[in-house]
Coordinates of C-alpha atoms in Angstrom, one line a residue:
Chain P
X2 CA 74.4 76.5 127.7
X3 CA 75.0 78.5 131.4
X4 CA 76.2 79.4 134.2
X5 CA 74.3 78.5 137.8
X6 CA 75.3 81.3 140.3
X7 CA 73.1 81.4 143.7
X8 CA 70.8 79.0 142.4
X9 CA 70.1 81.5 139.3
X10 CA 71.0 79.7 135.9
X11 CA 72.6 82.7 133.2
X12 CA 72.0 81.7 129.8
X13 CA 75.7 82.0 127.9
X14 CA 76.6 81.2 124.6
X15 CA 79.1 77.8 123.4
X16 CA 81.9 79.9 124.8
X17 CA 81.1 80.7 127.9
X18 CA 79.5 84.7 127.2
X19 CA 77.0 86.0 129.2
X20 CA 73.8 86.1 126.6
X21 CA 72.0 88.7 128.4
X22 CA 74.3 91.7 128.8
X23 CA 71.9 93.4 131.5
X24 CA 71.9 90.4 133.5
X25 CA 75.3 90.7 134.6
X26 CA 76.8 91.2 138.2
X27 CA 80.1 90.4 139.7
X28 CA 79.5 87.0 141.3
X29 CA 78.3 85.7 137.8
X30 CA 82.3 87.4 137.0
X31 CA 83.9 85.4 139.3
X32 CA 81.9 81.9 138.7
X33 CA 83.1 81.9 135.3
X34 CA 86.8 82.9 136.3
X35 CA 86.3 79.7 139.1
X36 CA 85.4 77.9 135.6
X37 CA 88.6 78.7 134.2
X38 CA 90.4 78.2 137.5
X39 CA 91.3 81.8 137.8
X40 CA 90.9 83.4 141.4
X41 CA 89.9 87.1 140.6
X42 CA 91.9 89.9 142.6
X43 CA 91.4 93.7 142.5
X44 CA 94.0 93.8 140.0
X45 CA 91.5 91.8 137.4
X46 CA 88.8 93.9 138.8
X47 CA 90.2 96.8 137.8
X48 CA 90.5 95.6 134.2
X49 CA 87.1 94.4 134.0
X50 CA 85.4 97.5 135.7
X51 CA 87.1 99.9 133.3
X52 CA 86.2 97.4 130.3
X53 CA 82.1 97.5 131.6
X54 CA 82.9 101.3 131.3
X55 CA 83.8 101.3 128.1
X56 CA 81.3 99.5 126.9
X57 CA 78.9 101.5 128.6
X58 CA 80.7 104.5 127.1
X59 CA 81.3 103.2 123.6
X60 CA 78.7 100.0 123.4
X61 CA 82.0 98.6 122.3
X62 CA 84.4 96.2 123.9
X63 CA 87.7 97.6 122.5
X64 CA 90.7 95.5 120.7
X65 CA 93.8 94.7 122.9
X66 CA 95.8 97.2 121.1
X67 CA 92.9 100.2 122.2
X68 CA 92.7 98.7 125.6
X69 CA 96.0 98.5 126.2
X70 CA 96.7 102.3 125.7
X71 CA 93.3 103.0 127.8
X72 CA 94.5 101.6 130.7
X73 CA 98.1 103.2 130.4
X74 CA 95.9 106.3 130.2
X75 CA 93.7 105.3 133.2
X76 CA 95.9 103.5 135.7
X77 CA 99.4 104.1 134.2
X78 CA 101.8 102.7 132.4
X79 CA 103.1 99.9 134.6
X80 CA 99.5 98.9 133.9
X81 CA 98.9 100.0 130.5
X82 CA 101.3 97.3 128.7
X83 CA 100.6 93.9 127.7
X84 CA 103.1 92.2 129.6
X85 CA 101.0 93.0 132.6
X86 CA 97.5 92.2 131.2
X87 CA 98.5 89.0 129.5
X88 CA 99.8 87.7 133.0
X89 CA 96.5 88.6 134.6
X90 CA 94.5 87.2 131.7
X91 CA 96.3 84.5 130.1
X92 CA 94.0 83.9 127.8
X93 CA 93.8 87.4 126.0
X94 CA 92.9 90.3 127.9
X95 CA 90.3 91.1 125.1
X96 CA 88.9 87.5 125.4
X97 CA 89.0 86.3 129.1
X98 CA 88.2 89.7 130.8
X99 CA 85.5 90.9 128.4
X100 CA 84.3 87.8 129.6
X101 CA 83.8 88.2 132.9
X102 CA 82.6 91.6 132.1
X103 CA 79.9 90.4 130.6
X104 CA 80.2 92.1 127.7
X105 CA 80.2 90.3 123.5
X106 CA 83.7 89.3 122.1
X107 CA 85.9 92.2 121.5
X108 CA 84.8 92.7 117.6
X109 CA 87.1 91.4 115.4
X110 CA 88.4 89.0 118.2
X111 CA 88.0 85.0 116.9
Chain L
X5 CA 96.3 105.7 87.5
X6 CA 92.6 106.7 87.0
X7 CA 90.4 105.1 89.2
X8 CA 87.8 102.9 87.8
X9 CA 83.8 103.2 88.9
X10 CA 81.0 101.0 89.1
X11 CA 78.0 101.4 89.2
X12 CA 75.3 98.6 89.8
X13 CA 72.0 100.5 90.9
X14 CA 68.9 102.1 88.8
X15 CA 69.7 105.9 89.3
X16 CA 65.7 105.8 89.9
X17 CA 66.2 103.2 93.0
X18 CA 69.0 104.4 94.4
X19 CA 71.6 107.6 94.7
X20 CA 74.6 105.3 93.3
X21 CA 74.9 107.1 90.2
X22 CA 74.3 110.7 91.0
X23 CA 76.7 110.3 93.6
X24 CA 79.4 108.5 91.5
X25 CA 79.1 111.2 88.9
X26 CA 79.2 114.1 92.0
X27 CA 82.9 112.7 93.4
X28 CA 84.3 110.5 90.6
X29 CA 87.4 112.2 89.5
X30 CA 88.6 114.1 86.3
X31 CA 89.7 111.3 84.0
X32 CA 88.5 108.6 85.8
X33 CA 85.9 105.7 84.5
X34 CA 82.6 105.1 85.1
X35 CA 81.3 101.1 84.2
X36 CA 77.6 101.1 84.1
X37 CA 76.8 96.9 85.0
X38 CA 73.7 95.2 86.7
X39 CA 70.3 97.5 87.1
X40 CA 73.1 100.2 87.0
X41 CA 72.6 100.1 83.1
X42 CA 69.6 101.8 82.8
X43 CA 71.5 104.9 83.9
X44 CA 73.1 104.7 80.5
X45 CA 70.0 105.1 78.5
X46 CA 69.0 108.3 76.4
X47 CA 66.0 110.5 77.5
X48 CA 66.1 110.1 80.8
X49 CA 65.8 112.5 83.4
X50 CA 69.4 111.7 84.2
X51 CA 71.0 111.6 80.3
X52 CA 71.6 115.6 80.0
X53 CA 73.8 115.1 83.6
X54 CA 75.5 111.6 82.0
X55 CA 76.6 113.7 79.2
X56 CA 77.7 117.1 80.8
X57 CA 79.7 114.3 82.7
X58 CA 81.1 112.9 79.3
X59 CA 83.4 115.9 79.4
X60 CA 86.0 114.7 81.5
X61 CA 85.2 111.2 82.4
X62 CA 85.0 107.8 80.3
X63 CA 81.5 105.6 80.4
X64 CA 81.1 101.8 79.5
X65 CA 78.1 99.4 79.9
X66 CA 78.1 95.8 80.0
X67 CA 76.7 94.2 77.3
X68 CA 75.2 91.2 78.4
X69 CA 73.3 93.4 81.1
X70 CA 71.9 95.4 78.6
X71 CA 70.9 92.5 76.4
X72 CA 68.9 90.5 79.8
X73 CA 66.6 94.3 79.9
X74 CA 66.2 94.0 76.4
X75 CA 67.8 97.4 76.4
X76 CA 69.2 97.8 73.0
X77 CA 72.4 99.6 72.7
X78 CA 70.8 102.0 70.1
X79 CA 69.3 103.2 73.3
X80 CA 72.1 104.7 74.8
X81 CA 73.8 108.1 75.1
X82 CA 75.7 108.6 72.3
X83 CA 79.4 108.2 73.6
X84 CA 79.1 104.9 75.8
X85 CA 80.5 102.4 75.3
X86 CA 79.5 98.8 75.4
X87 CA 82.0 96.0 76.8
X88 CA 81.6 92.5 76.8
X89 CA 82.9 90.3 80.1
X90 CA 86.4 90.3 78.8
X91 CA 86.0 93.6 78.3
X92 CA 84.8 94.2 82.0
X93 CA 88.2 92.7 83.1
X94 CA 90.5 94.4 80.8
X95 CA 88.7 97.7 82.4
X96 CA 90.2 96.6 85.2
X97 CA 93.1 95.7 84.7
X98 CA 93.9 98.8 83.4
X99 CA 92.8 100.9 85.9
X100 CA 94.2 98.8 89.2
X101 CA 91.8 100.8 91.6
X102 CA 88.1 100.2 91.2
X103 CA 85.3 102.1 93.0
X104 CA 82.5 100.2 93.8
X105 CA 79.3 102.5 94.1
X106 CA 77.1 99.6 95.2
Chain B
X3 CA 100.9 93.4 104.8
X4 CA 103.6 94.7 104.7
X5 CA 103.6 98.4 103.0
X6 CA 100.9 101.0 104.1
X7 CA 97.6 101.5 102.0
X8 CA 95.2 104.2 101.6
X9 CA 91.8 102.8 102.9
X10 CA 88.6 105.0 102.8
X11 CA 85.2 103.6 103.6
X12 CA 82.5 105.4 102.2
X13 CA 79.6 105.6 104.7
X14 CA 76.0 106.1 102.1
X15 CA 72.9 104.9 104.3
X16 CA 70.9 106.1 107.2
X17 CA 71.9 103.6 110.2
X18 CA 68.8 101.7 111.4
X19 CA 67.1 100.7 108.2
X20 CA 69.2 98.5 106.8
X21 CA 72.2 96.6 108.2
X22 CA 74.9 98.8 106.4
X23 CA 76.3 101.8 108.7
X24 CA 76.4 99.5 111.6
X25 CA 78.6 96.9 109.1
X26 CA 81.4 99.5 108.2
X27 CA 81.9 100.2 111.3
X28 CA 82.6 96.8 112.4
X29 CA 84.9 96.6 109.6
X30 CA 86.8 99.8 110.1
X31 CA 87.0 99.0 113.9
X32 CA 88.2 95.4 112.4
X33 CA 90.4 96.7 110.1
X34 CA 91.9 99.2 112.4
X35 CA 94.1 96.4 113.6
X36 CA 96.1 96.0 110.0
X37 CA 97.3 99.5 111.0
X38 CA 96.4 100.9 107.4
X39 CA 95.7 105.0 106.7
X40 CA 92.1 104.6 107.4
X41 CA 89.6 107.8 106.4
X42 CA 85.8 107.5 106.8
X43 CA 83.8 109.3 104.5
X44 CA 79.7 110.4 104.9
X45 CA 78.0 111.0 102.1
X46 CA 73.9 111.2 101.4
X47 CA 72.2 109.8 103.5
X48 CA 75.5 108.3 105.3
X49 CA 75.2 111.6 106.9
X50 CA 72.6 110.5 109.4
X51 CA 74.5 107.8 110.9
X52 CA 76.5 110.8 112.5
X53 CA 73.2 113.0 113.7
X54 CA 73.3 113.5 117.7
X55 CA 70.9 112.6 120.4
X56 CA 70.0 109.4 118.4
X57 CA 68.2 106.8 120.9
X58 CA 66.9 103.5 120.1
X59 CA 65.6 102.0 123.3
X60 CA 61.8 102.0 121.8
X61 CA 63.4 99.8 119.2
X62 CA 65.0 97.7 121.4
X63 CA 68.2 97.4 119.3
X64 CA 71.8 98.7 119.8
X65 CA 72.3 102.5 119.8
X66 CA 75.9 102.5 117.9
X67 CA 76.5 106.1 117.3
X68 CA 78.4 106.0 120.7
X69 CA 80.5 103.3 119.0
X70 CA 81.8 106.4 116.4
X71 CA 83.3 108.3 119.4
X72 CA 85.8 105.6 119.7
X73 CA 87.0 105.6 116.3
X74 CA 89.4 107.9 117.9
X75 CA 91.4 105.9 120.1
X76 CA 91.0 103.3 116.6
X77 CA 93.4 105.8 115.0
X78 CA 90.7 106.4 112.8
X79 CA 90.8 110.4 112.8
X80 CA 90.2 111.7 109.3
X81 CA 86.3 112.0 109.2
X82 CA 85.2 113.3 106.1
X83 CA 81.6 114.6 105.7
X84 CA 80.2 116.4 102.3
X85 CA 79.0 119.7 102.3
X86 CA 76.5 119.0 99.6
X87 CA 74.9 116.0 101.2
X88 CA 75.0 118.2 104.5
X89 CA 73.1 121.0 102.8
X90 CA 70.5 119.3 101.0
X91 CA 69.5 117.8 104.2
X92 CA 69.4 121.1 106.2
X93 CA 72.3 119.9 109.0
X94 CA 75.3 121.8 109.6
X95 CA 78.3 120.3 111.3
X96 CA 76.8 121.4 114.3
X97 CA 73.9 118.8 114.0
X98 CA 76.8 116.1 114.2
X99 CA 78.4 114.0 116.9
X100 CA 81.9 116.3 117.3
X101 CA 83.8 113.5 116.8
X102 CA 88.0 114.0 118.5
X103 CA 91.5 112.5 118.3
X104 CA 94.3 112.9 120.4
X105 CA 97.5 114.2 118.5
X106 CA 100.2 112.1 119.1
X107 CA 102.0 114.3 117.9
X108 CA 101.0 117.6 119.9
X109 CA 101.0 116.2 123.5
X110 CA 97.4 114.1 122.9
X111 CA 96.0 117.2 122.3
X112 CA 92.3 117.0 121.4
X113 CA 91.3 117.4 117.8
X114 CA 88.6 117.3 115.7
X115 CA 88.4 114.5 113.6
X116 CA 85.5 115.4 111.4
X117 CA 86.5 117.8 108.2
X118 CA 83.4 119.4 106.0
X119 CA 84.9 119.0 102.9
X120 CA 83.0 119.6 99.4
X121 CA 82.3 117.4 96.4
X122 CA 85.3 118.5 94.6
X123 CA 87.3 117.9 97.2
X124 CA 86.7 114.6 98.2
X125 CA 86.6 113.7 94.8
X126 CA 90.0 114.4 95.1
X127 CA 90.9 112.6 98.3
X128 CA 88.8 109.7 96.9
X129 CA 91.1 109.3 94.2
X130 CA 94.1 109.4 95.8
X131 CA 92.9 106.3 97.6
X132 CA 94.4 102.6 97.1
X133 CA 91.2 100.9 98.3
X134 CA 87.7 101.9 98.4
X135 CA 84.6 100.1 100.0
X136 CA 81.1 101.4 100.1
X137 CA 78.5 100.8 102.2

């Protein structure tokens, strides 16, 4: 499978992941949230930059429950709850915005 | 309740054994099973450890391992003692936690 | 699950080798989510999964000893390491990734996670466990 962005094809697996970690940039991001019919704001941005830093950190993508208090951390706590992350990323912040990170299923995600 | 320990390795492949013996517990079990029986045998460079271990702590082999080697339980450190499968779960049983030093 | 268990992963092999470090810690990172009383333990050559400066890009696989500084934020702060295996291998604590935790407790004060603890002691704290998985 994959993902044609700028007449580049990205080789993803059968749920949509980037393969190729390093091949990664934010337009390939957004085609996939087009995919999913999600219109990508700063708010998701934010989310998904801090999650690329974390894996850059940690080679990681962490579990809802360790995001969750990161973000609190990072951006504060009107952020840092998963009321507000599950209304950006209806699908699982773990699962949809690791996603368009990027970056492998959180582990122990299925 | 005692902790039971496994241990499946040849002491001359692998660390399993020294290292069970180094941070197994006063009064806990040690079950020697797979290539791990060999660690039960006498004369080895590892028997005079086994049995300065003897002192606090219980040792079993599995019998039907022993008998695939063609290890005879005459071989053995005096002290060990040889369990059949039944055995093996009745170990078990008994002592609700098991270590597995695979 | 509903009552809290003792879980303590013992952590025996060198990381790149063989598939084994890099498996427990998917599994303690897994596990982390049954909110259990996890401690780690490093023993033999379990000690050299925690060695610092480690750098596989001439390998061209996955470096995961970052992946240990997160344990932290896993609530995974009880690090046991044994002196014995440190000795025999020439390290000192010092050789080792210093692993921290926040204290929840303290005002998230940082702490270190990673405790030298000898045979006989974490024979102990080994035996005081409810569930036990080597690696």
């Amino acid at each position: 499978m994959g993902i044609e962005v700028n007449g580049k094809t990205y080789e993803t697996d059968e749920e949509g992941y980037l393969a190729n970690l390093s091949e990664w940039n934010p337009e390939v991001g957004s085609a996939m949230a087009k995919l999913d019919n999600c219109d990508l704001t700063e708010s998701h941005w934010e989310v998904i930059n801090f999650l690329r830093e974390y894996y850059e950190e940690y080679q990681i993508a962490p579990a809802v429950r360790v995001l969750t208090k990161a973000i609190g951390k990072k951006l504060g706590p009107d952020k840092g709850n998963s009321k507000y992350l599950y209304e950006l990323f209806p699908y699982g912040p773990g699962k949809q915005a690791c996603k368009y990170a990027g970056l492998p299923k959180p582990t122990g995600c299925v | 309740m005692a902790m039971l320990h496994t241990v499946n390795k040849s002491p001359f492949e692998r660390d399993a054994l020294e290292t069970c013996l180094r941070l197994a517990a006063k009064g806990s079990s040690v079950l020697f099973i797979e290539d791990g029986v060999y660690g039960a045998m006498k004369g080895t460079s590892f028997s005079t450890t086994l049995s300065n271990a003897m002192k606090d702590k219980t040792f079993y082999v599995l019998g039907p391992d022993l008998k695939a080697r063609g290890v005879d339980a005459s071989r053995l450190i005096d002290g060990i003692k040889v369990v059949d499968y039944a055995g093996f779960v009745d170990l078990t049983v008994k002592h609700e936690k098991v270590s597995a030093w695979v | 699950m509903s009552e809290t268990k003792n879980f303590m992963y013992l952590n025996r092999r060198a990381p790149y080798g063989t598939v084994y470090a890099w498996e427990s810690l998917e599994v303690v990172l897994i596990g982390a989510a049954f909110e259990q009383n996890v401690s780690l333990a490093f023993i033999g050559d379990g000690i050299y999964q925690l060695l610092k400066g480690q750098n596989t890009t001439e390998l061209g696989i996955k470096n995961f000893s970052p992946t240990y500084n997160a344990l932290g934020d896993y609530d995974v702060n009880k690090i046991y390491v044994e002196k014995e295996s440190l000795d025999a291998r020439g390290l000192t604590v010092a050789d080792l990734l210093p692993l921290v935790y926040e204290d929840a407790d303290e005002d998230y004060a940082e702490k270190d996670s990673i405790r030298v603890v000898t045979a006989a002691e974490l024979a102990e704290i080994i035996d005081q466990q409810d569930v036990v998985l080597s690696f």
